[in-house]
Coordinates of C-alpha atoms and ligand atoms in Angstrom, one line a residue:
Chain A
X1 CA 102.4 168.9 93.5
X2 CA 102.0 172.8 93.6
X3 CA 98.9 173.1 95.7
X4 CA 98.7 174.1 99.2
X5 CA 95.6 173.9 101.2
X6 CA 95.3 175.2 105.0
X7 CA 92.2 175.5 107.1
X8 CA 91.5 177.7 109.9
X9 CA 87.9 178.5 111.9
X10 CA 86.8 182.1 111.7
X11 CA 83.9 183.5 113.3
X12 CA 81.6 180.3 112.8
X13 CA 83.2 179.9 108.9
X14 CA 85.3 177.2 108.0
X15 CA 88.3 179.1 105.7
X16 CA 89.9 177.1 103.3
X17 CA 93.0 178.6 102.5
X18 CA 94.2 177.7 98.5
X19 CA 97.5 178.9 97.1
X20 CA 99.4 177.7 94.1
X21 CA 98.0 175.8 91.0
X22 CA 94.7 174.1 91.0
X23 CA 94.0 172.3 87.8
X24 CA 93.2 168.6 87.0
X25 CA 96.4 167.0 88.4
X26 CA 95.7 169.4 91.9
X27 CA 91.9 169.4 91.7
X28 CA 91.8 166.0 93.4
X29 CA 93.1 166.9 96.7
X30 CA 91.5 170.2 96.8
X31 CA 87.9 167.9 96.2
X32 CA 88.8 166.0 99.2
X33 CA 89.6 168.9 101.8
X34 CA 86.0 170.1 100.5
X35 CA 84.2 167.1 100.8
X36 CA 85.9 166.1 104.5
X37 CA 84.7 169.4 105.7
X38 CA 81.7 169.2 104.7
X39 CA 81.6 165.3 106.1
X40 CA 82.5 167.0 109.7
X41 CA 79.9 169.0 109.7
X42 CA 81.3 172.4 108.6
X43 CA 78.3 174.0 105.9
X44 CA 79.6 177.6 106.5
X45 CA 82.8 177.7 104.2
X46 CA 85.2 180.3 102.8
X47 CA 87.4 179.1 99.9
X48 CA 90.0 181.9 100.0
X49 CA 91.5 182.0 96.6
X50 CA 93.3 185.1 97.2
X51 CA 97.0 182.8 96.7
X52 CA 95.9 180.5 93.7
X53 CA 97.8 181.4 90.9
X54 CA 96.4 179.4 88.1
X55 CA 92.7 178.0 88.5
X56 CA 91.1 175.5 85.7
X57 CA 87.9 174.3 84.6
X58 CA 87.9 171.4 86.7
X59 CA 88.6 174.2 89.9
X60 CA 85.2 175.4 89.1
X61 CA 83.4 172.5 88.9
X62 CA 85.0 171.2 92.6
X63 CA 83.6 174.7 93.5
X64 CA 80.5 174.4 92.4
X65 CA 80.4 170.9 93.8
X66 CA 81.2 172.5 96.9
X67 CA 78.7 174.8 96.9
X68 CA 75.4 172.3 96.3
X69 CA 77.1 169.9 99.2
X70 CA 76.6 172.5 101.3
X71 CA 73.4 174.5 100.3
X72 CA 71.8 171.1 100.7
X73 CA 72.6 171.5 104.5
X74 CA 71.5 174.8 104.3
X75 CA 75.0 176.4 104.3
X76 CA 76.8 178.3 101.8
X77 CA 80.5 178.8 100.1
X78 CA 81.8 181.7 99.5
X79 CA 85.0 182.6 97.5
X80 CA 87.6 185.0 98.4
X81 CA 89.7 186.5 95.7
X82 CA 91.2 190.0 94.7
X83 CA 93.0 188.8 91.4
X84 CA 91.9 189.3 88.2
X85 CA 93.6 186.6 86.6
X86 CA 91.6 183.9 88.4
X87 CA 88.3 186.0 88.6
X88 CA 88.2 186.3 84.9
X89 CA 87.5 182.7 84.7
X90 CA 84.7 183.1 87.4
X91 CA 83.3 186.0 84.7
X92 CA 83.3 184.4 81.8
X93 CA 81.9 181.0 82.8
X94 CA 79.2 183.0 84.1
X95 CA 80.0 182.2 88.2
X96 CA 79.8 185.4 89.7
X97 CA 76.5 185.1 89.8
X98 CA 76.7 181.8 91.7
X99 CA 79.1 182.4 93.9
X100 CA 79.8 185.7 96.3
X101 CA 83.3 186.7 95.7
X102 CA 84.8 189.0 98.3
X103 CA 87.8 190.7 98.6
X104 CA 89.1 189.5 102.1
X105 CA 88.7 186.9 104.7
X106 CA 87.4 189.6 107.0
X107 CA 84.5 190.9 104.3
X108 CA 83.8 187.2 103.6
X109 CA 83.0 185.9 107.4
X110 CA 81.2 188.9 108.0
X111 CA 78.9 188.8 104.6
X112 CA 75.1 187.6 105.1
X113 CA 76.6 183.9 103.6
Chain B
X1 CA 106.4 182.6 59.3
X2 CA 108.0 182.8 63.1
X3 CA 110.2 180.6 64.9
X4 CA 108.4 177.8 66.0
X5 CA 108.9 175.6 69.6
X6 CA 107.9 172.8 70.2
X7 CA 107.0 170.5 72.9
X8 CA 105.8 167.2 73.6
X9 CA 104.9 165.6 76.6
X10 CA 103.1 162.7 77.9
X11 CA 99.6 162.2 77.7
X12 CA 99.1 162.6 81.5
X13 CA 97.9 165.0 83.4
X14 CA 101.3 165.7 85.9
X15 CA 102.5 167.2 82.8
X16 CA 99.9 170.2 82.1
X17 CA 101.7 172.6 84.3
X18 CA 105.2 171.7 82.2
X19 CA 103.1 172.4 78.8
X20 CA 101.9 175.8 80.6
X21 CA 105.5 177.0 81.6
X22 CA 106.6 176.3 78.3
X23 CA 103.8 177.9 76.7
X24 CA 103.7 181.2 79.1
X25 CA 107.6 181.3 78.4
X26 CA 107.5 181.2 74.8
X27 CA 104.8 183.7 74.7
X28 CA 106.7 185.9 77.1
X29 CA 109.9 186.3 74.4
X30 CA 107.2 187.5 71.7
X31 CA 105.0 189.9 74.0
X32 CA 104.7 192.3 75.6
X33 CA 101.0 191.5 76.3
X34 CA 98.9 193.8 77.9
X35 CA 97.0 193.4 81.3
X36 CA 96.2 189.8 82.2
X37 CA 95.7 188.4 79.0
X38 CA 98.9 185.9 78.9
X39 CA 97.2 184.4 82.0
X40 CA 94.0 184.5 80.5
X41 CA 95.2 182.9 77.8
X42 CA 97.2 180.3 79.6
X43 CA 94.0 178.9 81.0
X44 CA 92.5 178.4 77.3
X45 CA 95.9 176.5 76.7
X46 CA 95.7 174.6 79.8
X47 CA 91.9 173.5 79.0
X48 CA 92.8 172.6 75.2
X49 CA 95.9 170.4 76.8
X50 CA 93.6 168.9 79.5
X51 CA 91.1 167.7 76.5
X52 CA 93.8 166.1 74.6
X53 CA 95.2 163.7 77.8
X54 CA 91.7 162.9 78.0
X55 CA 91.4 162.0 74.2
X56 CA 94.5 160.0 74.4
X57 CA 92.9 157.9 77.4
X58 CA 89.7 157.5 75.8
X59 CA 91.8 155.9 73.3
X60 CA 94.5 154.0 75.1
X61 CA 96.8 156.1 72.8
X62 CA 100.1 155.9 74.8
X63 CA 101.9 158.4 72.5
X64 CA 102.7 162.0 73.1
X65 CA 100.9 165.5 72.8
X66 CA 102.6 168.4 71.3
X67 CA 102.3 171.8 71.8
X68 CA 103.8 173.9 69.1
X69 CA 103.8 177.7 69.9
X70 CA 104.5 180.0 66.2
X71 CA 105.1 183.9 66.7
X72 CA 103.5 185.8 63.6
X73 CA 103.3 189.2 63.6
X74 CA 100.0 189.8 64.5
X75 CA 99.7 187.2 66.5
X76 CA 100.8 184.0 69.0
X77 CA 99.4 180.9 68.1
X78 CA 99.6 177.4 70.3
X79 CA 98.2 174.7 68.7
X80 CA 97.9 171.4 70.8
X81 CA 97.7 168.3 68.8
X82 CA 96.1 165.2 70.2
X83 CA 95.8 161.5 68.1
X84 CA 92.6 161.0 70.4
X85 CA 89.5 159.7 68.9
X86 CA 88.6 162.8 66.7
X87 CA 85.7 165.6 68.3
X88 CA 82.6 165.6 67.0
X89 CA 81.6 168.6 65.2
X90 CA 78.2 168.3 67.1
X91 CA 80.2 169.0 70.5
X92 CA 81.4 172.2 68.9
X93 CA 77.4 173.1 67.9
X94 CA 75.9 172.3 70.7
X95 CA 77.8 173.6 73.3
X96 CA 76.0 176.2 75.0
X97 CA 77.0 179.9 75.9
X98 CA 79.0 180.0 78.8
X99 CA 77.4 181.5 81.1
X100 CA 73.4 180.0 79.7
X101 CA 71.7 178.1 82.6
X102 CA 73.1 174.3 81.5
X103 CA 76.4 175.3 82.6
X104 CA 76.0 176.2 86.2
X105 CA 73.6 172.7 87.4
X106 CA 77.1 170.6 86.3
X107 CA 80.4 170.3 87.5
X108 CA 82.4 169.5 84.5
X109 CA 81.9 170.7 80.7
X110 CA 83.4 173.9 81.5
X111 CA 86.7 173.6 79.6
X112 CA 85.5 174.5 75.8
X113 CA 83.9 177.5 77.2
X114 CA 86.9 179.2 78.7
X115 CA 89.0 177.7 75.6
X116 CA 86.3 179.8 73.3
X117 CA 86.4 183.5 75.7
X118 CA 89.8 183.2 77.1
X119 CA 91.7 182.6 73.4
X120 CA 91.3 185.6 71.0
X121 CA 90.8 182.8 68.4
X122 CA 90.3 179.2 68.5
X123 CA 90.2 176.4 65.2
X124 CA 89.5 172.4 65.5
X125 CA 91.4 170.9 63.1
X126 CA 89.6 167.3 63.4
X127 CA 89.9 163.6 62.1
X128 CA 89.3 160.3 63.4
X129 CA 92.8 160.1 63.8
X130 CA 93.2 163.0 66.5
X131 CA 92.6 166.8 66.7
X132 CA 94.2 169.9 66.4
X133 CA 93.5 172.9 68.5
X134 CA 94.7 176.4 67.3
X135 CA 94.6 178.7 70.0
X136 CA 95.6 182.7 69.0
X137 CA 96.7 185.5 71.2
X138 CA 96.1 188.6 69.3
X139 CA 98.9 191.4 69.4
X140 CA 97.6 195.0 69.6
X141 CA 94.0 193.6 71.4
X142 CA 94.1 195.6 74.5
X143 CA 91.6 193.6 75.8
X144 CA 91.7 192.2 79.6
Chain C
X1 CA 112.5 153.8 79.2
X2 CA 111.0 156.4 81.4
X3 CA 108.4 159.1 79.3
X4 CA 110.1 161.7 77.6
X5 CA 109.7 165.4 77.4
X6 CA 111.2 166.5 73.9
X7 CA 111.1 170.4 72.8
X8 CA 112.4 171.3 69.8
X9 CA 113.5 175.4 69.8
X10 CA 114.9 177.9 66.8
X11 CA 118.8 177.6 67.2
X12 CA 119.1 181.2 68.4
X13 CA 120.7 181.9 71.8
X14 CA 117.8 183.9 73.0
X15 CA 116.1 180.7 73.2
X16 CA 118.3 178.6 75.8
X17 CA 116.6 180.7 79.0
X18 CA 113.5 178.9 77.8
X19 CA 115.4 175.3 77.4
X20 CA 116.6 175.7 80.6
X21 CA 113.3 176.0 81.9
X22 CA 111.5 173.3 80.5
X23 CA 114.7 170.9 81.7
X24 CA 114.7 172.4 85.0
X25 CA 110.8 171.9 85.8
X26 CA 110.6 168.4 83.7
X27 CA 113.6 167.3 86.1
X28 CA 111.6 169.1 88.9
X29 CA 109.0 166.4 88.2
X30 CA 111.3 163.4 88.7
X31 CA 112.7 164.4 92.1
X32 CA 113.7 165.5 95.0
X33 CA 117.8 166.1 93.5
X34 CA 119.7 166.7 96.7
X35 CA 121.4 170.4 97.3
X36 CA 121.8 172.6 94.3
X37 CA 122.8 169.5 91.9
X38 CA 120.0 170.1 90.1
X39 CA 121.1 174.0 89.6
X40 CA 124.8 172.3 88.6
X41 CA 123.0 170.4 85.5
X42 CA 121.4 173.0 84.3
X43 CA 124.5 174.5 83.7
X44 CA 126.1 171.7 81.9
X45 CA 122.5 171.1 80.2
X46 CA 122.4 175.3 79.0
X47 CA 126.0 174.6 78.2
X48 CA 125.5 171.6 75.2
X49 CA 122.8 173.9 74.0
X50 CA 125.1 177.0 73.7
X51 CA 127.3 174.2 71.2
X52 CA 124.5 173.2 69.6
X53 CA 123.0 176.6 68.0
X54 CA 126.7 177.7 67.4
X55 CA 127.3 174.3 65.6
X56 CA 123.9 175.1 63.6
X57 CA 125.3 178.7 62.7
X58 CA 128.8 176.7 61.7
X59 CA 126.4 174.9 58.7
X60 CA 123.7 177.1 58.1
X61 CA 121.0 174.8 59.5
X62 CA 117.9 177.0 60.3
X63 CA 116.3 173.6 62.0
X64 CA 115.4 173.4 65.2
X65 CA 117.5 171.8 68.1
X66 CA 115.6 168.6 70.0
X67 CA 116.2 168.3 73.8
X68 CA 114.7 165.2 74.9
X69 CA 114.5 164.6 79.1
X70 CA 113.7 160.8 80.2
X71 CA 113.5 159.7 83.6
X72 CA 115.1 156.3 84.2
X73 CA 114.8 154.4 87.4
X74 CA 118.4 155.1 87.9
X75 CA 118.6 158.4 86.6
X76 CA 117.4 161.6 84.6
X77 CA 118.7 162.2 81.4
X78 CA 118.8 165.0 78.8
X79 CA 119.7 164.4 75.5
X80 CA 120.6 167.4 73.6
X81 CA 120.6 166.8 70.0
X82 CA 122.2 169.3 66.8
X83 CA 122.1 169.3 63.2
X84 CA 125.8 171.0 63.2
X85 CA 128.8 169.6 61.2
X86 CA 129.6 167.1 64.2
X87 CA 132.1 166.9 67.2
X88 CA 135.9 166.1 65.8
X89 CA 136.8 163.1 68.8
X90 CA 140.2 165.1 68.8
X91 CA 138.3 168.1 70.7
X92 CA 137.5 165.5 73.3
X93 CA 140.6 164.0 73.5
X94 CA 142.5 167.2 73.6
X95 CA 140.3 169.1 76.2
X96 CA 142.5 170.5 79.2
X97 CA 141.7 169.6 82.7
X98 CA 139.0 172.1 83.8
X99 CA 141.2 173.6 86.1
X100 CA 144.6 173.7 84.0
X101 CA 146.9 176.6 83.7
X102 CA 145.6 176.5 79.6
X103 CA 141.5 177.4 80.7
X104 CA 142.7 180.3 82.7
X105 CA 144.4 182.3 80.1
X106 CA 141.5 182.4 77.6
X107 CA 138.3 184.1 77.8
X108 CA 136.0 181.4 76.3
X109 CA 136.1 177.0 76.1
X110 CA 134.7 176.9 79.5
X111 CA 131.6 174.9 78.0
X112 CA 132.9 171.1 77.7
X113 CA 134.8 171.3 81.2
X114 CA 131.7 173.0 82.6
X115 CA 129.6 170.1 81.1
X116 CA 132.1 167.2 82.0
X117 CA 132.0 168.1 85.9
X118 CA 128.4 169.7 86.0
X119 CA 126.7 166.7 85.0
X120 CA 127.4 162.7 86.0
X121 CA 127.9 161.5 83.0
X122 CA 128.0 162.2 79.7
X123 CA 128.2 160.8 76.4
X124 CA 129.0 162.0 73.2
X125 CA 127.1 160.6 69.9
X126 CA 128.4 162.7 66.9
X127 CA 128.5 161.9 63.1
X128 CA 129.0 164.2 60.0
X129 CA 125.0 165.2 59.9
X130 CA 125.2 166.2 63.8
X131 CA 126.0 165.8 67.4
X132 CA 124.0 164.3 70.4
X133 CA 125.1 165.0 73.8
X134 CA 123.4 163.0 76.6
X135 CA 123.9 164.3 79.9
X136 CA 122.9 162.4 83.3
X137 CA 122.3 163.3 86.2
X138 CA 122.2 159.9 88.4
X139 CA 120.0 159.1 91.3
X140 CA 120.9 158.4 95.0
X141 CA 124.1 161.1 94.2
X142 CA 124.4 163.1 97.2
X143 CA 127.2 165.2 96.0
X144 CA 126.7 168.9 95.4
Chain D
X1 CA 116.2 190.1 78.3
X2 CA 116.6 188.8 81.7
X3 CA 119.7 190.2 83.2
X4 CA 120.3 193.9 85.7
X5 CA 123.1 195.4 85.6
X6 CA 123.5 198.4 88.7
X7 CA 126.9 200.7 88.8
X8 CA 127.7 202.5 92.3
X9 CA 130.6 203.3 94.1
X10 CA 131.9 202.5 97.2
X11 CA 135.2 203.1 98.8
X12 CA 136.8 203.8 96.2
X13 CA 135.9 200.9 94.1
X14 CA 132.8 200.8 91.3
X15 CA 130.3 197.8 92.2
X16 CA 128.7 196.5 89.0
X17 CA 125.7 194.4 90.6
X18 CA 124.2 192.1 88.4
X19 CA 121.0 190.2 89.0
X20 CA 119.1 187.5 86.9
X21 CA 120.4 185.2 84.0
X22 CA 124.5 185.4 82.7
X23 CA 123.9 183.3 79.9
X24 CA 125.6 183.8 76.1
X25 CA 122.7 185.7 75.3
X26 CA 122.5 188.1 77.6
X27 CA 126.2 188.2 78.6
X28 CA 126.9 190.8 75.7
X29 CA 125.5 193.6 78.5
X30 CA 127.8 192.5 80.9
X31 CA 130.7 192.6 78.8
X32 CA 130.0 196.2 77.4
X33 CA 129.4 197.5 80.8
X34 CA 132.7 196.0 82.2
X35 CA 135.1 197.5 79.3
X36 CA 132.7 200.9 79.6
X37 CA 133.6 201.1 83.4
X38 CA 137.5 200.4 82.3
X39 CA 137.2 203.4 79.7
X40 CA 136.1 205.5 82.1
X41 CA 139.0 204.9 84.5
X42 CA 137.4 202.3 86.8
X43 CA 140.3 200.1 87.5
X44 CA 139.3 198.4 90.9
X45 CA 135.7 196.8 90.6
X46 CA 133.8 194.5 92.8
X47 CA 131.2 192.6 90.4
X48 CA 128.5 191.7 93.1
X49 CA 126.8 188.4 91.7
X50 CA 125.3 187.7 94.7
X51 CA 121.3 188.3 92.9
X52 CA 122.8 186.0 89.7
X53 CA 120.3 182.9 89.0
X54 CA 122.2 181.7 86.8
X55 CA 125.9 181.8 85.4
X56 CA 127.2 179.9 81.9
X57 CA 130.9 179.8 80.7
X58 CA 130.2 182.9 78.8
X59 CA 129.9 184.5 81.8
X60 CA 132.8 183.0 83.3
X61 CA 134.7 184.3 80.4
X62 CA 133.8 187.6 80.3
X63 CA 134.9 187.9 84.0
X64 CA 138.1 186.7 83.1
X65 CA 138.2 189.1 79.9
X66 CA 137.6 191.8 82.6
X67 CA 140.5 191.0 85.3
X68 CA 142.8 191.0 82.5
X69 CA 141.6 194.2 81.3
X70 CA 141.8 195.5 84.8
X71 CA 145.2 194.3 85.6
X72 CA 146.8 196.0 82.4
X73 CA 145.6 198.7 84.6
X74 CA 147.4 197.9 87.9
X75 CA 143.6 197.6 88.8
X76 CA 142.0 194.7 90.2
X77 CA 138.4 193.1 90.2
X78 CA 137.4 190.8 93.1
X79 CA 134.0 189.1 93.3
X80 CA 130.8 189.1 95.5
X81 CA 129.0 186.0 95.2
X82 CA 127.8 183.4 98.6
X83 CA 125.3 181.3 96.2
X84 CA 126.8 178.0 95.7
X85 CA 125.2 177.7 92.6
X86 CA 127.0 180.3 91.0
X87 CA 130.4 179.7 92.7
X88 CA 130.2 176.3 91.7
X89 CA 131.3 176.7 88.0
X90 CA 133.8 179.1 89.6
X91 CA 135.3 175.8 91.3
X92 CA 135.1 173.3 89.1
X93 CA 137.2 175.6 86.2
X94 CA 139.2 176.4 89.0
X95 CA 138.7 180.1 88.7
X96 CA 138.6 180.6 92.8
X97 CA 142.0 180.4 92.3
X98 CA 142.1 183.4 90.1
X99 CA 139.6 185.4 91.7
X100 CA 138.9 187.0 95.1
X101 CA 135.6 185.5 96.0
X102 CA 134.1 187.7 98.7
X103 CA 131.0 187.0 101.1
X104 CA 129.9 190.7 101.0
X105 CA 130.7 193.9 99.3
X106 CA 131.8 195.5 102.3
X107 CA 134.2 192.6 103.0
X108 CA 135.3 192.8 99.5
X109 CA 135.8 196.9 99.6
X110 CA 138.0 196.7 102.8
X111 CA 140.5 193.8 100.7
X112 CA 143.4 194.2 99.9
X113 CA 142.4 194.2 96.2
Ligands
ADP201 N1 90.8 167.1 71.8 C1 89.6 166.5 72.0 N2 89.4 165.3 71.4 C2 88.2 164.6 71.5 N3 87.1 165.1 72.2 C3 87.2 166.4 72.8 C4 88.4 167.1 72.7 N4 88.3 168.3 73.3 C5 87.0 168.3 73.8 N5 86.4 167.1 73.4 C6 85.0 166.7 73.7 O1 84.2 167.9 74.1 C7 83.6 167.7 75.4 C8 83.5 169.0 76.2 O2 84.8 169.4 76.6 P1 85.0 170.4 77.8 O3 84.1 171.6 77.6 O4 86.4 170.7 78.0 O5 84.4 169.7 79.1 P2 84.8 168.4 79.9 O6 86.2 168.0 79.3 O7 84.8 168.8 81.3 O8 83.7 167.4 79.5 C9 84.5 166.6 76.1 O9 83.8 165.9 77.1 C10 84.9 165.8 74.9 O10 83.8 164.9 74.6
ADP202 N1 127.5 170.1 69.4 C1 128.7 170.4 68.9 N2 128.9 170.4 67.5 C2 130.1 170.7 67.0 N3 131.2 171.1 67.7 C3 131.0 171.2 69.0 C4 129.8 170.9 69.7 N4 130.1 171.1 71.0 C5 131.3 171.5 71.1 N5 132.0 171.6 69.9 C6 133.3 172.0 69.7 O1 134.1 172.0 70.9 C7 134.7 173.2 71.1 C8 134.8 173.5 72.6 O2 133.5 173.8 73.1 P1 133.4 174.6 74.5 O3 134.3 173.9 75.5 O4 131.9 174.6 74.8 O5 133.9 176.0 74.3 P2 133.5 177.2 73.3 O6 132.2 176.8 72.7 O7 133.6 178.4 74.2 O8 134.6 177.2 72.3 C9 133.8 174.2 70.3 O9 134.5 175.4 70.0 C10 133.4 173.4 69.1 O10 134.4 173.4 68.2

């Protein structure tokens, strides 16, 4: 399946690197990675989107998951993306003003989150 | 009226990101299209596509969806044809804006939304017998 | 009987890039093929689609061409399938060795040696209303 | 279409570098740009396939089409290609026995030709 997920530490964030296709045959795996972070303790999370080249419906909806698992440990998700094909889907669904969405990893782990 | 390809696939999900290459390639012979609006409009496919596996399931309906994509002149149209259990026309009325409050508390339920901003144009052609979708890609709309 | 992928395209030569695609990634699905064999069968695959739109331009038929992918347990196979006037069994029968002294002297009938070699089997289906070629690419093969 | 076609010279010899998909309906290019080099007095050519995705019989043919053309000119044309994929259907029509298949244009502008 065309999904890759990395994580890395950075600066007291957990970054979850995405590349390639998430939709509703993908989302599954990338609902996991979120949920075992979270499990291990890790509330402070980037989702770096920045290598995704298709996101769907069912992306958003694991991200917004995401995002109350953690707010309800007082944490927060933020998103990383610079392309306009996937932030369009943020825009019109309304989710940028749910989620901060920054251009780079760097701008992310040092933002207020 | 243009040439027409079509494609049918499984009702299963491994097989959206098949219907989407298909789709993005057949579009990409009749374009160009400006901007980002081929992606754009890819997603709107892809959510109409994801519906109709889930239709099929709700149904135990083992046969295939198609996805025929017709170039007109002044415009590309994908429709995806399901034999799910029909959608009712109160789905279509109720749903609410896309970005209105009762999206962001759920995690699903965002598919018809991007279907309705991400496609220039959408029909529901609907029966109990299974549903049509008629996505357009406008030429000329430099939108995106 | 493994599910099927079946497009149907216009029986115009701009469309085999996009056949070839939807083989390549439906095959893609229904790996790992070992080395470039996969590469090889798309050859042989975009070669029975070349026949088929000339055979369509031989009649007239303005229908579209089917190619129909299945995954067996045992293999892959894609079915290509024409409208045309129909393979004469003497073609078969009278095809050169792909590497005789007659190929090398003319600049075209590369296609049924191409297909023969390129894919693991194949078997011709062919009557007066039209031509099926089903072309296999078997399993476990670790040629290529 | 999805096919590049790039004339230079080198050594003599004018490389025709093609890139992307040789398929029947794209093969037409190649063809014209092979018998317009010939008119214009290129007689030794090195086509450089080595960027080609994908090669049909059409292809094949017109390469034959231009050695012969070439060779009514005491010329020659060799090939560049180290992609099995494409040097495959040169194998199995036994073509590498009619063509000088070289692993670089540099080896195949100091042949013999
Ligand atoms: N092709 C279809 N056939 C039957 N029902 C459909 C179809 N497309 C959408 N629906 C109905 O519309 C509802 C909303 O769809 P959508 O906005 O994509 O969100 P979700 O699929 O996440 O619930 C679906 O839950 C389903 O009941
Ligand atoms: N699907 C088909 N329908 C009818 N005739 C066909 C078909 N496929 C091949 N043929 C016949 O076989 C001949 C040889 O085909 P091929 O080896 O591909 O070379 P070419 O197409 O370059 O002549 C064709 O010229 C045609 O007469």
């Amino acid at each position: 399946m065309n999904l890759g997920l990395d994580v890395s530490d950075r600066d007291g964030w957990a970054v979850l690197a995405v590349s390639g296709e998430v939709d509703v045959a993908t989302v599954p795996r990338l609902r996991e990675e979120l949920h075992r972070l979270v499990a291990d303790g890790k509330h402070r999370i980037i989702v770096d989107l920045d290598k995704v080249d298709f996101l769907d419906s069912t992306g958003l909806g694991v991200l917004v998951g995401g995002l109350k698992r953690v707010r309800a440990h007082d944490g927060e998700l933020v998103l990383v993306c610079t392309q306009s094909r996937v932030t369009k889907v943020f825009e019109v669904t309304g989710l940028t003003k749910v989620f901060a969405i920054h251009d780079s990893v760097d701008a992310a782990a040092s933002s207020g989150g | 009226m243009g040439e027409v390809v079509r494609v049918e696939i499984p009702p299963r999900l491994e097989y959206l990101a098949l219907a989407r290459t298909l789709v993005v390639a057949a579009a990409g012979m009749h374009g160009p299209w400006s901007g980002h609006r081929l992606a754009d409009f890819e997603v709107a496919v892809s959510e109409a596509c994801t519906n109709a596996v889930e239709a099929h399931r709700l149904v135990d309906q083992d046969g295939p969806i198609a996805i025929a994509c017709v170039s007109h002149a002044d415009r590309f149209e994908v429709s995806v044809i399901d034999r799910g259990p029909g959608l009712d026309a109160q789905v279509l009325r109720d749903l609410p804006a896309p970005s209105g409050p009762a999206r962001q508390g759920r995690e699903g339920g965002f598919g018809l939304p991007l279907i309705r901003r991400l496609a220039d144009e959408v029909r529901f052609e609907s029966s109990p017998s299974g549903t049509a979708v008629h996505l357009v890609l406008r030429r000329g709309d430099t939108r995106g």
